Coordinates of C-alpha atoms in Angstrom, one line a residue:
M1303 CA 12.5 -14.9 -20.0
R1304 CA 13.7 -15.6 -16.5
I1305 CA 11.6 -15.3 -13.4
T1306 CA 13.6 -13.8 -10.6
M1307 CA 12.2 -14.3 -7.1
I1308 CA 13.3 -11.9 -4.4
L1309 CA 12.5 -13.1 -0.9
N1310 CA 12.9 -10.6 2.0
Q1311 CA 14.0 -12.7 4.9
D1312 CA 12.9 -9.9 7.3
G1313 CA 9.3 -10.4 6.3
G1314 CA 6.9 -11.4 9.1
T1315 CA 5.9 -14.8 7.8
I1316 CA 9.2 -16.0 6.3
R1317 CA 11.1 -15.7 9.6
G1318 CA 9.6 -19.1 10.7
M1319 CA 10.6 -20.8 7.4
D1320 CA 13.7 -22.2 5.8
A1321 CA 13.9 -19.4 3.2
R1322 CA 16.1 -21.3 0.7
E1323 CA 13.8 -24.4 0.9
F1324 CA 10.8 -22.2 0.4
G1325 CA 12.4 -20.4 -2.6
D1326 CA 13.3 -23.7 -4.3
M1327 CA 9.8 -25.0 -3.8
A1328 CA 8.3 -21.8 -5.1
C1329 CA 10.4 -21.9 -8.2
A1330 CA 9.3 -25.5 -8.8
R1331 CA 5.6 -24.4 -8.5
L1332 CA 6.1 -21.6 -11.0
A1333 CA 8.0 -23.7 -13.5
G1334 CA 4.9 -24.2 -15.6
R1335 CA 5.0 -20.5 -16.6
G1336 CA 8.1 -21.3 -18.7
G1337 CA 11.7 -20.1 -18.5
D1338 CA 14.2 -20.4 -15.7
C1339 CA 13.6 -19.3 -12.1
E1340 CA 16.2 -17.8 -9.9
V1341 CA 15.9 -17.1 -6.1
R1342 CA 17.6 -14.3 -4.3
L1343 CA 17.4 -14.1 -0.6
V1344 CA 17.8 -10.5 0.8
S1345 CA 17.5 -8.6 4.0
G1346 CA 15.7 -5.2 4.3
D1347 CA 19.1 -3.5 4.0
T1348 CA 19.9 -5.1 0.6
L1349 CA 16.4 -5.1 -0.9
I1350 CA 16.5 -1.9 -2.9
R1351 CA 19.9 -2.6 -4.4
T1352 CA 18.9 -6.1 -5.4
L1353 CA 15.7 -4.9 -7.0
E1354 CA 17.6 -2.3 -9.0
E1355 CA 20.0 -5.0 -10.2
V1356 CA 17.2 -7.3 -11.3
A1357 CA 15.2 -4.5 -12.9
N1358 CA 18.3 -3.8 -15.1
D1359 CA 18.8 -7.5 -16.0
P1360 CA 17.7 -8.0 -19.6
Q1361 CA 17.2 -11.7 -19.0
T1362 CA 14.6 -11.2 -16.3
G1363 CA 11.0 -10.7 -17.5
T1364 CA 9.1 -11.2 -14.2
I1365 CA 10.1 -10.2 -10.7
V1366 CA 8.2 -12.2 -8.0
A1367 CA 8.6 -10.5 -4.7
G1368 CA 8.0 -12.2 -1.3
G1369 CA 7.6 -10.1 1.8
G1370 CA 5.4 -7.5 3.5
D1371 CA 3.7 -4.5 1.9
G1372 CA 6.9 -2.4 1.9
T1373 CA 8.8 -5.1 -0.1
I1374 CA 5.9 -5.5 -2.5
S1375 CA 5.7 -1.7 -3.0
A1376 CA 9.4 -1.4 -3.7
A1377 CA 9.2 -4.3 -6.2
A1378 CA 6.2 -2.7 -7.9
G1379 CA 8.1 0.5 -8.3
A1380 CA 11.0 -1.4 -9.9
C1381 CA 8.7 -3.1 -12.3
F1382 CA 6.9 0.1 -13.1
R1383 CA 10.2 1.8 -14.1
S1384 CA 11.6 -1.2 -16.0
G1385 CA 8.5 -2.5 -17.7
K1386 CA 8.9 -6.0 -16.1
T1387 CA 6.0 -8.0 -14.7
L1388 CA 5.3 -8.2 -11.0
G1389 CA 4.3 -11.3 -9.0
V1390 CA 3.4 -11.2 -5.3
I1391 CA 3.9 -13.7 -2.5
P1392 CA 2.3 -12.5 0.7
L1393 CA 4.9 -13.0 3.5
G1394 CA 4.1 -9.9 5.6
T1395 CA 1.7 -9.0 8.4
M1396 CA -1.1 -7.1 6.6
N1397 CA -0.5 -8.1 2.9
L1398 CA -2.8 -5.3 1.7
F1399 CA -1.7 -5.5 -2.0
A1400 CA -2.0 -9.3 -2.1
R1401 CA -5.5 -8.8 -0.7
S1402 CA -6.2 -6.3 -3.5
L1403 CA -5.1 -8.9 -6.1
G1404 CA -7.3 -11.5 -4.6
L1405 CA -4.4 -13.7 -3.7
P1406 CA -4.7 -16.4 -0.9
L1407 CA -2.8 -15.2 2.1
D1408 CA -1.3 -18.7 2.7
P1409 CA 2.0 -18.6 0.8
A1410 CA 1.7 -22.1 -0.7
E1411 CA -1.8 -21.4 -1.9
A1412 CA -0.7 -18.1 -3.3
L1413 CA 2.0 -19.9 -5.3
D1414 CA -0.7 -22.1 -6.9
A1415 CA -2.7 -19.0 -7.8
L1416 CA 0.4 -17.3 -9.3
A1417 CA 1.1 -20.4 -11.4
A1418 CA -2.3 -20.1 -13.1
A1419 CA -2.4 -16.3 -13.0
D1420 CA -3.0 -14.1 -16.0
E1421 CA -0.6 -11.3 -16.9
R1422 CA -2.5 -8.0 -17.2
P1423 CA -2.1 -4.3 -16.7
I1424 CA -3.1 -2.6 -13.5
D1425 CA -2.8 0.9 -12.1
I1426 CA 0.0 2.4 -10.1
A1427 CA 0.3 5.9 -8.5
T1428 CA 3.1 8.2 -7.8
A1429 CA 3.6 10.9 -5.1
N1430 CA 6.1 13.5 -6.4
G1431 CA 7.4 10.8 -8.7
R1432 CA 7.7 8.0 -6.1
P1433 CA 5.6 5.0 -7.1
Y1434 CA 3.1 3.4 -4.7
V1435 CA 0.4 0.8 -4.9
H1436 CA -1.7 1.4 -1.8
Q1437 CA -1.8 4.9 -0.4
F1438 CA 0.0 8.1 0.4
S1439 CA -1.2 9.5 3.7
V1440 CA -0.7 12.5 6.1
G1441 CA -2.2 12.8 9.6
L1442 CA -3.9 10.0 11.5
H1443 CA -2.5 7.0 9.5
A1444 CA 1.0 8.5 9.1
R1445 CA 1.2 9.3 12.8
L1446 CA 0.1 5.7 13.6
V1447 CA 2.8 4.3 11.4
H1448 CA 5.5 6.6 12.6
Q1449 CA 4.8 6.0 16.3
R1450 CA 4.5 2.3 15.8
S1451 CA 7.9 2.2 14.1
R1452 CA 9.5 3.2 17.4
L1453 CA 8.1 0.1 19.1
D1454 CA 9.1 -3.6 18.8
T1455 CA 7.5 -5.0 15.6
S1456 CA 9.9 -7.9 15.2
T1457 CA 7.2 -10.6 15.1
R1458 CA 3.6 -10.6 13.8
L1459 CA 2.2 -10.7 17.4
R1460 CA 4.4 -7.8 18.5
K1461 CA 3.5 -5.8 15.4
I1462 CA -0.2 -6.2 16.1
S1463 CA 0.3 -5.3 19.8
S1464 CA 2.3 -2.2 18.9
T1465 CA -0.4 -1.2 16.5
V1466 CA -3.1 -1.4 19.1
K1467 CA -1.0 0.6 21.7
T1468 CA -0.2 3.3 19.1
L1469 CA -3.8 3.5 17.9
G1470 CA -4.9 4.4 21.4
R1471 CA -2.4 7.2 21.6
V1472 CA -3.4 8.6 18.2
I1473 CA -7.1 8.4 19.1
L1474 CA -6.6 10.4 22.3
H1475 CA -4.3 13.0 20.6
P1476 CA -5.5 13.4 16.9
P1477 CA -3.5 15.7 14.6
R1478 CA -4.9 18.9 13.1
F1479 CA -3.3 20.7 10.2
G1480 CA -4.2 22.8 7.2
V1481 CA -4.1 21.5 3.7
E1482 CA -5.0 22.9 0.2
I1483 CA -6.3 20.2 -2.1
D1484 CA -6.7 20.5 -5.9
T1485 CA -8.4 17.6 -7.6
G1486 CA -8.8 19.3 -10.9
S1487 CA -12.1 20.9 -10.2
G1488 CA -10.9 23.7 -8.1
R1489 CA -8.7 24.2 -5.0
T1490 CA -10.2 23.9 -1.5
R1491 CA -8.5 24.8 1.9
Q1492 CA -9.5 23.0 5.1
I1493 CA -8.3 22.1 8.6
V1494 CA -8.2 18.3 8.7
S1495 CA -7.0 15.4 10.8
A1496 CA -6.2 13.1 7.9
V1497 CA -5.6 13.0 4.2
S1498 CA -5.0 9.9 2.1
I1499 CA -4.6 9.5 -1.6
S1500 CA -5.1 5.8 -2.6
N1501 CA -4.3 3.9 -5.7
N1502 CA -8.0 3.3 -6.7
L1503 CA -10.8 3.5 -4.2
F1504 CA -10.8 1.4 -1.0
G1505 CA -13.4 -1.4 -1.1
N1506 CA -16.0 -1.9 1.6
T1507 CA -13.6 -4.2 3.4
P1508 CA -11.8 -4.2 6.8
L1509 CA -8.2 -2.9 6.6
S1510 CA -9.2 -0.4 3.8
Y1511 CA -7.6 -1.8 0.7
A1512 CA -8.6 -1.4 -3.0
T1513 CA -10.6 -4.3 -4.4
V1514 CA -10.3 -3.0 -8.0
L1515 CA -6.9 -2.0 -9.3
D1516 CA -7.7 -1.0 -12.9
E1517 CA -10.3 1.8 -12.7
G1518 CA -7.7 4.5 -13.5
V1519 CA -8.5 6.7 -10.5
L1520 CA -7.1 7.9 -7.2
G1521 CA -9.2 7.8 -4.1
V1522 CA -9.1 11.1 -2.2
Y1523 CA -10.0 10.7 1.5
R1524 CA -10.0 13.6 3.9
A1525 CA -11.3 13.7 7.5
K1526 CA -12.3 16.9 9.2
A1527 CA -10.4 18.1 12.3
L1528 CA -11.6 15.5 14.8
E1529 CA -12.1 15.1 18.5
P1530 CA -11.1 11.8 20.1
G1531 CA -14.6 10.4 20.1
K1532 CA -15.0 11.0 16.4
V1533 CA -11.6 9.4 15.7
F1534 CA -12.7 6.3 17.6
R1535 CA -16.0 6.2 15.6
M1536 CA -14.1 6.5 12.3
T1537 CA -11.7 3.8 13.4
L1538 CA -14.6 1.5 14.1
N1539 CA -16.1 2.3 10.7
A1540 CA -12.8 1.6 9.0
A1541 CA -12.5 -1.7 10.9
F1542 CA -15.9 -2.8 9.6
G1543 CA -15.4 -1.6 6.0
K1544 CA -17.7 1.4 6.4
L1545 CA -15.2 4.2 6.1
R1546 CA -17.2 5.9 3.3
E1547 CA -20.3 6.0 5.6
D1548 CA -18.5 8.1 8.3
P1549 CA -20.1 11.6 8.4
D1550 CA -16.7 13.3 8.9
M1551 CA -15.0 11.5 6.0
N1552 CA -15.1 13.1 2.5
V1553 CA -14.4 10.8 -0.4
E1554 CA -14.0 11.5 -4.1
T1555 CA -12.0 10.4 -7.1
A1556 CA -9.5 12.1 -9.4
Q1557 CA -6.7 11.3 -11.8
K1558 CA -4.3 13.9 -10.3
V1559 CA -4.3 15.5 -6.9
T1560 CA -2.1 18.4 -5.7
L1561 CA -1.7 18.8 -1.9
N1562 CA -0.2 21.9 -0.4
F1563 CA 0.6 22.3 3.3
P1564 CA 0.8 26.1 3.9
N1565 CA 1.9 25.8 7.6
L1566 CA 4.2 22.8 7.3
R1567 CA 6.4 22.3 10.3
G1568 CA 9.9 21.0 10.1
G1569 CA 10.0 17.3 10.8
S1570 CA 6.4 16.6 9.5
K1571 CA 6.0 13.1 8.2
A1572 CA 4.0 11.3 5.6
A1573 CA 3.5 7.6 5.0
I1574 CA 3.7 6.0 1.6
D1575 CA 2.7 2.3 1.5
G1576 CA 3.5 2.0 5.2
E1577 CA 6.9 3.7 5.0
I1578 CA 7.6 7.0 6.8
I1579 CA 9.1 9.8 4.7
Q1580 CA 9.6 13.5 5.2
L1581 CA 6.6 15.5 4.2
E1582 CA 7.2 18.0 1.4
Q1583 CA 5.4 21.4 1.2
S1584 CA 3.7 20.4 -2.0
V1585 CA 2.9 16.9 -3.2
E1586 CA 1.5 15.9 -6.5
C1587 CA -0.2 12.4 -6.7
V1588 CA -0.8 11.0 -10.1
C1589 CA -2.6 7.9 -11.3
H1590 CA -0.9 5.9 -14.0
P1591 CA -3.6 3.7 -15.5
G1592 CA -2.5 0.3 -16.7
A1593 CA 1.2 1.2 -16.2
L1594 CA 2.1 -1.8 -14.1
R1595 CA 2.1 -5.3 -15.5
A1596 CA 1.2 -8.0 -12.8
L1597 CA 0.4 -11.6 -12.4
V1598 CA -3.3 -11.4 -11.5
P1599 CA -5.0 -14.6 -10.1
Q1600 CA -8.2 -15.7 -11.6
A1601 CA -10.0 -14.9 -8.3
Y1602 CA -9.4 -11.2 -8.9
A1603 CA -11.9 -10.9 -11.8
A1604 CA -14.6 -12.4 -9.6
N1605 CA -13.8 -10.1 -6.7
A1606 CA -13.6 -7.0 -8.9
G1607 CA -17.0 -7.8 -10.4
T1608 CA -18.7 -7.4 -7.0
A1609 CA -16.8 -4.3 -6.0
P1610 CA -18.7 -1.0 -5.6
A1611 CA -18.5 1.4 -8.5
S1612 CA -16.2 4.4 -8.4
L1613 CA -17.4 7.7 -6.9
K1614 CA -17.6 10.6 -9.3
M1615 CA -18.6 13.1 -6.8
A1616 CA -17.7 13.7 -3.1
S1617 CA -19.7 11.3 -0.9
A1618 CA -19.8 13.6 2.1

């Protein structure tokens, strides 16, 4: 079966490369996995259409996606729906899913890891049927992503600068909204500043990404309605990988979560794997254990072995 490599030329890292030269080199590195390798260079505008075409190609068995987290999320959704195997080349700014897989963040080193990787099932989640690999969020994180999208993020440095500027604004003016959450053990209603439903629990790592991708759970994170000082403290805890220790953060696990927003305002937004979408009145997030086949580097097993165990009860 063919490996089809899709490289998003709008990704943060690849802008400084010769994309065609990199693609040819990448295919040569992956030749040991057997079968032909084809490279497709795309822009953000043509990414989804190209993924749909490749997902429907019976000759393609593996889709290797190179780009940022948005590109990887879209490719994971295409593989989830088509049953094809996903490979990841980190070419973005944060590369959260690549970190979850234990991939080196240097693209050339990541290719070597993919060449020797094992194909194995991992989890994927959906929010009202839309697949995601990292998190669905409302409140603090979604506002950060939404406001940052209005600034110049054309380079890695500008994206980091825009994130810092936007974070300051969000800390000073945190959102407050009502939400009803049903995790299967009863419905609770609360005024909060943030809700995030992650694909597996975040590890005790900076940047808050999952270090285990096959525990078959959603991580349910909700922060009480916060004042600026407490938002700043929570931001620091997240930066140092101590989000679970924050006294205003409640964390639990579930296989399915229903969110209802009784006082939803028009124009309210959510973020799903870093992309801003319109927030719906009711959102059902579901874990699909082992439903995504992926090329998983050998380093993943070692990292997962040291990850903290899942929570079965709320931690706060």
